[in-house]
Amino acid sequence: CMFMNIWIINNYSTPPSYGGIVRHYYFSKYLTKMGHNVRIITSSQIHNTQVSMTESNQLITEKKIDDVTYTFVRTLSYKKNNWRRIYNMVDFSINCVRVMKKLLKTGENPDIIYTSSPSPFCCYTAMRFAKKRNIPTVFEVRDLWPLSITEYNQRISKNNLAIKALYAMEKQLYKKADRIIFTMAGGKDYIRDKGWENQISIDKITQVNNGIDLIGFQRNLRHHKLNDPELLEQKKFKIIFTGSIRSAYKLNIILEVAKLCQAKLPFIKFLIYGDGTEKDMLIKLCKENNISNVSFKRRVEKKYIPFILSNANLTLLHSKNVDINKYGMSQNKLFEYLAAAKPVLVTVKSRYSLVEENNCGIQCQDQEPETIFNAIQSLVKLPADEYEEMSNRAHNVAQEYDYPILTEKLLAIFNELLNNP
């Protein structure tokens, strides 16, 4: 295998200490170990934080984080999902081209430009840049924009002019890319459902799921423990959710489930780790409805997640049920849940479910509180040996999605592209 220069372009590629999108960090880490040169070009503003990685007057700040080379590109900061965030995306896509031109002048020539959504603007400008210079491109789809915008926000119509423009841009990206990677399993279904398969070759599409760095997970489990009496309590059956507490997650449904558990399974405790716009409202709902078996914990650093999950009896994968899930789901946290070797309760009905396919938990058919409660009850009643087997299956699935294995898969796509452009 030849050694390559690879540029990864993703607006939201965060160093692992900040949580967020760590996929490209791990790909870079393992590709670098294999002898390839990798550079991540990303925005200076760390998504979902107030951190900026560049000085105010610099276009670029270079940082090496655990042998991974980051090029942070100056962009406008934002706090919410408002015009500043849109401006940030456009700003990054323009400045990103300036940065790539600068890098070419230093004599650094990429063999491949690997660009990742959901922000379509930087993917579009990066692909135009690459096409002009005959550099092969791999386009990665981690989120089906603009479909997810209209699915999660019912106020925005798919006939909205901006949405139509985004669909046109999305189609262009699929057409222009030399190879397309979807993180979700149903990428080919999506192209067929859009009626685009005559213009976009299905053969150039592959799936590389999200995953877990098992070495890092085990290391964090050993070294980063929390002294939290509720988490360590042995007499309770603990159901743990980690992640954002925003409207997209509809955690009020879980409060209704908790109320049912309180009456019928009083030994169950829900622990919810995270922060977000809905948190205060949910805490208030618990007080008003006398729900005492739900504890809202603060957002924790990522290094504590393995210890938290390993103290669960059941992990909870829950978000709003939307039609987009028919193309499969690929949340980062699912792989952390599996690595914790505990059964997973999935309240979101989706196709291509790893939990259902591998029998390492239960996927609910709908989000009625009764349905979720019945699933919990059946998992609680599992004989010890069956619970143990289900936990082992979860652990085995996590091994298949370890980042060194996923990196080999990615590398095979790159090699095939360079050999058969």
GROMACS .gro file of C-alpha atoms in nm:
model
  421
    1CYS     CA    1   0.000   0.000   0.000
    2MET     CA    2   0.135   0.342  -0.096
    3PHE     CA    3   0.166   0.619   0.162
    4MET     CA    4  -0.075   0.905   0.109
    5ASN     CA    5  -0.122   1.270   0.192
    6ILE     CA    6  -0.482   1.305   0.310
    7TRP     CA    7  -0.671   1.624   0.389
    8ILE     CA    8  -0.985   1.582   0.600
    9ILE     CA    9  -1.221   1.878   0.580
   10ASN     CA   10  -1.494   1.903   0.840
   11ASN     CA   11  -1.630   2.217   1.000
   12TYR     CA   12  -1.692   2.038   1.331
   13SER     CA   13  -1.394   1.809   1.381
   14THR     CA   14  -1.327   1.846   1.752
   15PRO     CA   15  -1.026   1.727   1.951
   16PRO     CA   16  -1.147   1.444   2.180
   17SER     CA   17  -1.109   1.638   2.506
   18TYR     CA   18  -1.403   1.854   2.393
   19GLY     CA   19  -1.632   1.561   2.305
   20GLY     CA   20  -1.836   1.611   1.988
   21ILE     CA   21  -1.732   1.470   1.648
   22VAL     CA   22  -1.420   1.265   1.720
   23ARG     CA   23  -1.450   1.028   1.421
   24HIS     CA   24  -1.185   1.208   1.214
   25TYR     CA   25  -0.947   1.238   1.507
   26TYR     CA   26  -0.940   0.858   1.537
   27PHE     CA   27  -0.912   0.802   1.162
   28SER     CA   28  -0.621   1.047   1.157
   29LYS     CA   29  -0.456   0.886   1.458
   30TYR     CA   30  -0.462   0.537   1.308
   31LEU     CA   31  -0.381   0.647   0.951
   32THR     CA   32  -0.079   0.837   1.091
   33LYS     CA   33   0.031   0.522   1.278
   34MET     CA   34   0.019   0.339   0.943
   35GLY     CA   35   0.260   0.596   0.799
   36HIS     CA   36   0.019   0.828   0.612
   37ASN     CA   37   0.028   1.207   0.639
   38VAL     CA   38  -0.307   1.339   0.755
   39ARG     CA   39  -0.423   1.694   0.814
   40ILE     CA   40  -0.762   1.787   0.963
   41ILE     CA   41  -0.884   2.126   0.842
   42THR     CA   42  -1.159   2.250   1.072
   43SER     CA   43  -1.326   2.559   1.219
   44SER     CA   44  -1.161   2.755   1.500
   45GLN     CA   45  -1.491   2.759   1.691
   46ILE     CA   46  -1.541   2.435   1.885
   47HIS     CA   47  -1.907   2.340   1.827
   48ASN     CA   48  -2.135   2.358   2.134
   49THR     CA   49  -1.869   2.545   2.336
   50GLN     CA   50  -1.738   2.901   2.372
   51VAL     CA   51  -1.384   2.790   2.281
   52SER     CA   52  -1.201   2.940   1.984
   53MET     CA   53  -0.870   2.784   1.875
   54THR     CA   54  -0.728   3.080   1.678
   55GLU     CA   55  -0.594   3.420   1.778
   56SER     CA   56  -0.818   3.702   1.657
   57ASN     CA   57  -0.595   3.815   1.370
   58GLN     CA   58  -0.467   3.477   1.247
   59LEU     CA   59  -0.624   3.290   0.957
   60ILE     CA   60  -0.468   2.959   1.065
   61THR     CA   61  -0.357   2.804   1.392
   62GLU     CA   62  -0.178   2.471   1.367
   63LYS     CA   63  -0.185   2.232   1.661
   64LYS     CA   64  -0.063   1.877   1.702
   65ILE     CA   65  -0.289   1.684   1.939
   66ASP     CA   66  -0.158   1.328   2.011
   67ASP     CA   67   0.022   1.316   1.673
   68VAL     CA   68  -0.288   1.437   1.488
   69THR     CA   69  -0.232   1.757   1.288
   70TYR     CA   70  -0.514   2.009   1.319
   71THR     CA   71  -0.538   2.321   1.106
   72PHE     CA   72  -0.788   2.550   1.276
   73VAL     CA   73  -0.934   2.808   1.037
   74ARG     CA   74  -1.056   3.139   1.177
   75THR     CA   75  -1.437   3.173   1.164
   76LEU     CA   76  -1.705   3.388   1.324
   77SER     CA   77  -1.810   3.255   1.664
   78TYR     CA   78  -2.170   3.159   1.747
   79LYS     CA   79  -2.361   3.046   2.055
   80LYS     CA   80  -2.697   2.933   1.919
   81ASN     CA   81  -2.854   2.787   1.606
   82ASN     CA   82  -2.905   3.130   1.451
   83TRP     CA   83  -2.774   3.343   1.162
   84ARG     CA   84  -2.426   3.346   1.322
   85ARG     CA   85  -2.402   2.967   1.289
   86ILE     CA   86  -2.501   2.985   0.919
   87TYR     CA   87  -2.248   3.267   0.871
   88ASN     CA   88  -1.987   3.053   1.048
   89MET     CA   89  -2.043   2.772   0.795
   90VAL     CA   90  -2.012   3.006   0.497
   91ASP     CA   91  -1.714   3.181   0.656
   92PHE     CA   92  -1.538   2.848   0.705
   93SER     CA   93  -1.603   2.734   0.348
   94ILE     CA   94  -1.449   3.055   0.206
   95ASN     CA   95  -1.151   3.064   0.444
   96CYS     CA   96  -1.094   2.692   0.397
   97VAL     CA   97  -1.018   2.747   0.027
   98ARG     CA   98  -0.771   3.023   0.121
   99VAL     CA   99  -0.601   2.780   0.359
  100MET     CA  100  -0.581   2.501   0.101
  101LYS     CA  101  -0.425   2.737  -0.153
  102LYS     CA  102  -0.171   2.844   0.110
  103LEU     CA  103  -0.084   2.481   0.186
  104LEU     CA  104  -0.036   2.401  -0.185
  105LYS     CA  105   0.210   2.691  -0.209
  106THR     CA  106   0.421   2.531   0.064
  107GLY     CA  107   0.449   2.223  -0.161
  108GLU     CA  108   0.202   2.007   0.027
  109ASN     CA  109  -0.006   1.815  -0.229
  110PRO     CA  110  -0.293   1.596  -0.111
  111ASP     CA  111  -0.352   1.260  -0.279
  112ILE     CA  112  -0.710   1.266  -0.152
  113ILE     CA  113  -0.946   1.529  -0.012
  114TYR     CA  114  -1.196   1.369   0.224
  115THR     CA  115  -1.475   1.605   0.314
  116SER     CA  116  -1.756   1.548   0.560
  117SER     CA  117  -2.108   1.686   0.599
  118PRO     CA  118  -2.349   1.805   0.750
  119SER     CA  119  -2.233   2.154   0.649
  120PRO     CA  120  -2.274   2.138   0.270
  121PHE     CA  121  -2.098   2.469   0.200
  122CYS     CA  122  -1.743   2.363   0.289
  123CYS     CA  123  -1.795   2.028   0.113
  124TYR     CA  124  -1.904   2.216  -0.198
  125THR     CA  125  -1.612   2.461  -0.203
  126ALA     CA  126  -1.359   2.187  -0.114
  127MET     CA  127  -1.489   1.969  -0.394
  128ARG     CA  128  -1.472   2.252  -0.649
  129PHE     CA  129  -1.116   2.323  -0.533
  130ALA     CA  130  -1.024   1.954  -0.576
  131LYS     CA  131  -1.192   1.912  -0.918
  132LYS     CA  132  -1.003   2.211  -1.061
  133ARG     CA  133  -0.676   2.045  -0.959
  134ASN     CA  134  -0.768   1.682  -1.039
  135ILE     CA  135  -0.747   1.574  -0.674
  136PRO     CA  136  -0.971   1.269  -0.600
  137THR     CA  137  -1.252   1.342  -0.352
  138VAL     CA  138  -1.437   1.134  -0.097
  139PHE     CA  139  -1.761   1.286   0.031
  140GLU     CA  140  -1.891   1.162   0.365
  141VAL     CA  141  -2.253   1.195   0.477
  142ARG     CA  142  -2.297   1.190   0.856
  143ASP     CA  143  -2.634   1.362   0.852
  144LEU     CA  144  -2.889   1.379   0.570
  145TRP     CA  145  -2.911   1.753   0.516
  146PRO     CA  146  -3.151   1.912   0.439
  147LEU     CA  147  -3.389   1.620   0.512
  148SER     CA  148  -3.305   1.619   0.884
  149ILE     CA  149  -3.370   1.997   0.904
  150THR     CA  150  -3.732   1.956   0.788
  151GLU     CA  151  -3.784   1.633   0.987
  152TYR     CA  152  -3.669   1.774   1.320
  153ASN     CA  153  -3.824   2.117   1.265
  154GLN     CA  154  -4.184   2.085   1.149
  155ARG     CA  155  -4.209   2.462   1.096
  156ILE     CA  156  -3.973   2.446   0.796
  157SER     CA  157  -4.139   2.326   0.476
  158LYS     CA  158  -3.955   2.115   0.220
  159ASN     CA  159  -4.083   2.368  -0.037
  160ASN     CA  160  -3.893   2.647   0.138
  161LEU     CA  161  -3.658   2.810  -0.117
  162ALA     CA  162  -3.350   2.771   0.104
  163ILE     CA  163  -3.431   2.401   0.156
  164LYS     CA  164  -3.475   2.351  -0.220
  165ALA     CA  165  -3.137   2.520  -0.278
  166LEU     CA  166  -2.978   2.285  -0.020
  167TYR     CA  167  -3.128   1.981  -0.198
  168ALA     CA  168  -2.983   2.103  -0.528
  169MET     CA  169  -2.642   2.147  -0.361
  170GLU     CA  170  -2.667   1.803  -0.198
  171LYS     CA  171  -2.738   1.638  -0.534
  172GLN     CA  172  -2.439   1.817  -0.691
  173LEU     CA  173  -2.213   1.690  -0.411
  174TYR     CA  174  -2.324   1.330  -0.471
  175LYS     CA  175  -2.272   1.367  -0.846
  176LYS     CA  176  -1.928   1.530  -0.823
  177ALA     CA  177  -1.777   1.308  -0.552
  178ASP     CA  178  -1.552   1.024  -0.666
  179ARG     CA  179  -1.664   0.809  -0.372
  180ILE     CA  180  -1.944   0.857  -0.117
  181ILE     CA  181  -1.937   0.725   0.240
  182PHE     CA  182  -2.253   0.717   0.451
  183THR     CA  183  -2.229   0.659   0.826
  184MET     CA  184  -2.585   0.520   0.822
  185ALA     CA  185  -2.658   0.189   0.649
  186GLY     CA  186  -2.937   0.308   0.419
  187GLY     CA  187  -2.744   0.550   0.197
  188LYS     CA  188  -2.824   0.360  -0.122
  189ASP     CA  189  -3.195   0.348  -0.025
  190TYR     CA  190  -3.188   0.726   0.017
  191ILE     CA  191  -3.042   0.786  -0.331
  192ARG     CA  192  -3.304   0.548  -0.480
  193ASP     CA  193  -3.590   0.713  -0.288
  194LYS     CA  194  -3.483   1.054  -0.423
  195GLY     CA  195  -3.494   0.905  -0.775
  196TRP     CA  196  -3.130   0.999  -0.833
  197GLU     CA  197  -2.978   0.659  -0.915
  198ASN     CA  198  -2.968   0.736  -1.289
  199GLN     CA  199  -2.740   1.035  -1.224
  200ILE     CA  200  -2.548   0.907  -0.922
  201SER     CA  201  -2.375   0.570  -0.946
  202ILE     CA  202  -2.481   0.343  -0.659
  203ASP     CA  203  -2.147   0.160  -0.702
  204LYS     CA  204  -1.948   0.452  -0.560
  205ILE     CA  205  -2.140   0.438  -0.229
  206THR     CA  206  -2.014   0.254   0.081
  207GLN     CA  207  -2.089   0.266   0.453
  208VAL     CA  208  -1.833   0.327   0.724
  209ASN     CA  209  -2.023   0.350   1.050
  210ASN     CA  210  -1.926   0.552   1.354
  211GLY     CA  211  -1.739   0.357   1.619
  212ILE     CA  212  -1.543   0.345   1.940
  213ASP     CA  213  -1.177   0.353   2.032
  214LEU     CA  214  -1.172   0.053   2.266
  215ILE     CA  215  -0.818   0.110   2.393
  216GLY     CA  216  -0.910   0.464   2.498
  217PHE     CA  217  -1.242   0.347   2.643
  218GLN     CA  218  -1.073   0.086   2.865
  219ARG     CA  219  -0.800   0.330   2.968
  220ASN     CA  220  -1.058   0.591   3.072
  221LEU     CA  221  -1.257   0.325   3.256
  222ARG     CA  222  -0.949   0.240   3.465
  223HIS     CA  223  -0.828   0.592   3.534
  224HIS     CA  224  -1.130   0.823   3.548
  225LYS     CA  225  -1.382   0.729   3.814
  226LEU     CA  226  -1.659   0.934   3.975
  227ASN     CA  227  -1.758   0.918   4.339
  228ASP     CA  228  -2.133   0.948   4.293
  229PRO     CA  229  -2.347   0.757   4.548
  230GLU     CA  230  -2.646   0.731   4.309
  231LEU     CA  231  -2.429   0.590   4.033
  232LEU     CA  232  -2.260   0.338   4.265
  233GLU     CA  233  -2.577   0.228   4.445
  234GLN     CA  234  -2.609  -0.150   4.414
  235LYS     CA  235  -2.973  -0.197   4.518
  236LYS     CA  236  -3.119   0.000   4.226
  237PHE     CA  237  -3.158  -0.108   3.863
  238LYS     CA  238  -2.999   0.191   3.690
  239ILE     CA  239  -3.106   0.307   3.343
  240ILE     CA  240  -2.857   0.561   3.208
  241PHE     CA  241  -2.892   0.818   2.930
  242THR     CA  242  -2.601   1.039   2.821
  243GLY     CA  243  -2.613   1.331   2.580
  244SER     CA  244  -2.781   1.659   2.494
  245ILE     CA  245  -3.106   1.751   2.663
  246ARG     CA  246  -3.270   1.936   2.374
  247SER     CA  247  -3.611   1.928   2.206
  248ALA     CA  248  -3.475   1.682   1.945
  249TYR     CA  249  -3.453   1.422   2.221
  250LYS     CA  250  -3.809   1.451   2.362
  251LEU     CA  251  -3.704   1.332   2.707
  252ASN     CA  252  -4.048   1.419   2.848
  253ILE     CA  253  -4.157   1.075   2.715
  254ILE     CA  254  -3.894   0.917   2.942
  255LEU     CA  255  -4.042   1.103   3.241
  256GLU     CA  256  -4.379   0.939   3.168
  257VAL     CA  257  -4.204   0.601   3.153
  258ALA     CA  258  -4.031   0.681   3.485
  259LYS     CA  259  -4.371   0.754   3.641
  260LEU     CA  260  -4.498   0.410   3.534
  261CYS     CA  261  -4.180   0.251   3.675
  262GLN     CA  262  -4.222   0.440   4.002
  263ALA     CA  263  -4.560   0.273   4.058
  264LYS     CA  264  -4.475  -0.078   3.934
  265LEU     CA  265  -4.095  -0.121   3.946
  266PRO     CA  266  -3.987   0.098   4.238
  267PHE     CA  267  -3.627  -0.030   4.237
  268ILE     CA  268  -3.558   0.139   3.900
  269LYS     CA  269  -3.363   0.466   3.885
  270PHE     CA  270  -3.308   0.681   3.574
  271LEU     CA  271  -2.980   0.876   3.561
  272ILE     CA  272  -2.958   1.142   3.289
  273TYR     CA  273  -2.613   1.290   3.219
  274GLY     CA  274  -2.594   1.601   3.004
  275ASP     CA  275  -2.703   1.957   2.951
  276GLY     CA  276  -2.926   2.148   2.719
  277THR     CA  277  -3.212   2.389   2.667
  278GLU     CA  278  -3.484   2.152   2.797
  279LYS     CA  279  -3.316   2.052   3.124
  280ASP     CA  280  -3.478   2.308   3.359
  281MET     CA  281  -3.822   2.238   3.214
  282LEU     CA  282  -3.779   1.861   3.268
  283ILE     CA  283  -3.659   1.907   3.627
  284LYS     CA  284  -3.969   2.123   3.689
  285LEU     CA  285  -4.193   1.852   3.535
  286CYS     CA  286  -4.044   1.594   3.774
  287LYS     CA  287  -4.123   1.818   4.074
  288GLU     CA  288  -4.477   1.895   3.958
  289ASN     CA  289  -4.556   1.527   3.895
  290ASN     CA  290  -4.375   1.388   4.200
  291ILE     CA  291  -4.138   1.183   3.986
  292SER     CA  292  -3.860   1.092   4.228
  293ASN     CA  293  -3.682   0.813   4.036
  294VAL     CA  294  -3.513   1.043   3.780
  295SER     CA  295  -3.185   1.218   3.859
  296PHE     CA  296  -3.051   1.488   3.629
  297LYS     CA  297  -2.672   1.498   3.643
  298ARG     CA  298  -2.445   1.763   3.498
  299ARG     CA  299  -2.262   1.728   3.170
  300VAL     CA  300  -1.938   1.537   3.236
  301GLU     CA  301  -1.608   1.523   3.052
  302LYS     CA  302  -1.595   1.245   2.797
  303LYS     CA  303  -1.326   1.060   2.995
  304TYR     CA  304  -1.584   0.977   3.268
  305ILE     CA  305  -1.841   0.826   3.029
  306PRO     CA  306  -1.695   0.469   3.033
  307PHE     CA  307  -1.711   0.457   3.415
  308ILE     CA  308  -2.067   0.596   3.419
  309LEU     CA  309  -2.191   0.348   3.158
  310SER     CA  310  -2.017   0.051   3.318
  311ASN     CA  311  -2.226   0.121   3.631
  312ALA     CA  312  -2.553   0.101   3.437
  313ASN     CA  313  -2.781  -0.201   3.433
  314LEU     CA  314  -2.932  -0.077   3.110
  315THR     CA  315  -2.830   0.202   2.870
  316LEU     CA  316  -3.094   0.416   2.701
  317LEU     CA  317  -3.081   0.530   2.339
  318HIS     CA  318  -3.367   0.774   2.297
  319SER     CA  319  -3.449   1.063   2.066
  320LYS     CA  320  -3.741   1.194   1.865
  321ASN     CA  321  -3.894   0.931   1.635
  322VAL     CA  322  -3.861   1.070   1.282
  323ASP     CA  323  -3.907   0.919   0.938
  324ILE     CA  324  -3.538   0.971   0.853
  325ASN     CA  325  -3.453   0.675   1.080
  326LYS     CA  326  -3.565   0.435   0.806
  327TYR     CA  327  -3.219   0.494   0.657
  328GLY     CA  328  -3.055   0.366   0.976
  329MET     CA  329  -2.903   0.548   1.272
  330SER     CA  330  -2.541   0.601   1.360
  331GLN     CA  331  -2.508   0.782   1.692
  332ASN     CA  332  -2.161   0.795   1.844
  333LYS     CA  333  -2.301   0.716   2.186
  334LEU     CA  334  -2.446   0.382   2.072
  335PHE     CA  335  -2.091   0.251   2.038
  336GLU     CA  336  -2.001   0.373   2.387
  337TYR     CA  337  -2.312   0.196   2.518
  338LEU     CA  338  -2.212  -0.128   2.342
  339ALA     CA  339  -1.853  -0.101   2.467
  340ALA     CA  340  -1.987  -0.076   2.823
  341ALA     CA  341  -2.115  -0.433   2.773
  342LYS     CA  342  -2.467  -0.366   2.900
  343PRO     CA  343  -2.799  -0.430   2.719
  344VAL     CA  344  -2.925  -0.128   2.523
  345LEU     CA  345  -3.285  -0.010   2.525
  346VAL     CA  346  -3.359   0.170   2.196
  347THR     CA  347  -3.684   0.366   2.192
  348VAL     CA  348  -3.637   0.483   1.832
  349LYS     CA  349  -3.763   0.252   1.560
  350SER     CA  350  -3.512   0.233   1.277
  351ARG     CA  351  -3.406  -0.003   1.004
  352TYR     CA  352  -3.060  -0.162   1.011
  353SER     CA  353  -3.060  -0.158   1.394
  354LEU     CA  354  -2.736  -0.304   1.532
  355VAL     CA  355  -2.911  -0.367   1.865
  356GLU     CA  356  -3.194  -0.561   1.705
  357GLU     CA  357  -2.976  -0.746   1.449
  358ASN     CA  358  -2.733  -0.861   1.718
  359ASN     CA  359  -2.988  -0.917   1.996
  360CYS     CA  360  -2.797  -0.703   2.244
  361GLY     CA  361  -3.099  -0.517   2.381
  362ILE     CA  362  -3.451  -0.425   2.273
  363GLN     CA  363  -3.575  -0.186   2.007
  364CYS     CA  364  -3.925  -0.053   2.080
  365GLN     CA  365  -4.183  -0.050   1.800
  366ASP     CA  366  -4.317   0.292   1.905
  367GLN     CA  367  -4.263   0.557   2.173
  368GLU     CA  368  -4.577   0.502   2.377
  369PRO     CA  369  -4.475   0.512   2.746
  370GLU     CA  370  -4.647   0.170   2.796
  371THR     CA  371  -4.439   0.016   2.514
  372ILE     CA  372  -4.112   0.144   2.662
  373PHE     CA  373  -4.218   0.038   3.012
  374ASN     CA  374  -4.296  -0.317   2.888
  375ALA     CA  375  -3.952  -0.336   2.723
  376ILE     CA  376  -3.787  -0.231   3.051
  377GLN     CA  377  -3.994  -0.486   3.242
  378SER     CA  378  -3.888  -0.768   3.009
  379LEU     CA  379  -3.520  -0.672   3.046
  380VAL     CA  380  -3.550  -0.648   3.425
  381LYS     CA  381  -3.703  -0.997   3.436
  382LEU     CA  382  -3.427  -1.159   3.227
  383PRO     CA  383  -3.260  -1.453   3.409
  384ALA     CA  384  -2.903  -1.368   3.513
  385ASP     CA  385  -2.743  -1.595   3.250
  386GLU     CA  386  -2.951  -1.444   2.965
  387TYR     CA  387  -2.871  -1.091   3.084
  388GLU     CA  388  -2.503  -1.187   3.087
  389GLU     CA  389  -2.522  -1.328   2.731
  390MET     CA  390  -2.696  -1.012   2.605
  391SER     CA  391  -2.425  -0.799   2.768
  392ASN     CA  392  -2.153  -1.011   2.604
  393ARG     CA  393  -2.318  -0.972   2.264
  394ALA     CA  394  -2.314  -0.593   2.310
  395HIS     CA  395  -1.943  -0.609   2.387
  396ASN     CA  396  -1.877  -0.827   2.080
  397VAL     CA  397  -2.054  -0.580   1.850
  398ALA     CA  398  -1.841  -0.296   1.990
  399GLN     CA  399  -1.528  -0.493   1.889
  400GLU     CA  400  -1.643  -0.490   1.525
  401TYR     CA  401  -1.664  -0.109   1.534
  402ASP     CA  402  -1.328  -0.042   1.696
  403TYR     CA  403  -1.159   0.252   1.518
  404PRO     CA  404  -0.851   0.058   1.401
  405ILE     CA  405  -1.089  -0.177   1.211
  406LEU     CA  406  -1.293   0.113   1.069
  407THR     CA  407  -0.971   0.287   0.962
  408GLU     CA  408  -0.870  -0.021   0.760
  409LYS     CA  409  -1.210  -0.001   0.590
  410LEU     CA  410  -1.158   0.367   0.510
  411LEU     CA  411  -0.809   0.301   0.379
  412ALA     CA  412  -0.941   0.028   0.147
  413ILE     CA  413  -1.179   0.287  -0.005
  414PHE     CA  414  -0.891   0.534  -0.056
  415ASN     CA  415  -0.668   0.268  -0.214
  416GLU     CA  416  -0.943   0.150  -0.446
  417LEU     CA  417  -1.013   0.509  -0.553
  418LEU     CA  418  -0.647   0.584  -0.631
  419ASN     CA  419  -0.615   0.257  -0.826
  420ASN     CA  420  -0.947   0.298  -1.015
  421PRO     CA  421  -1.014   0.671  -1.040
   0.00000   0.00000   0.00000
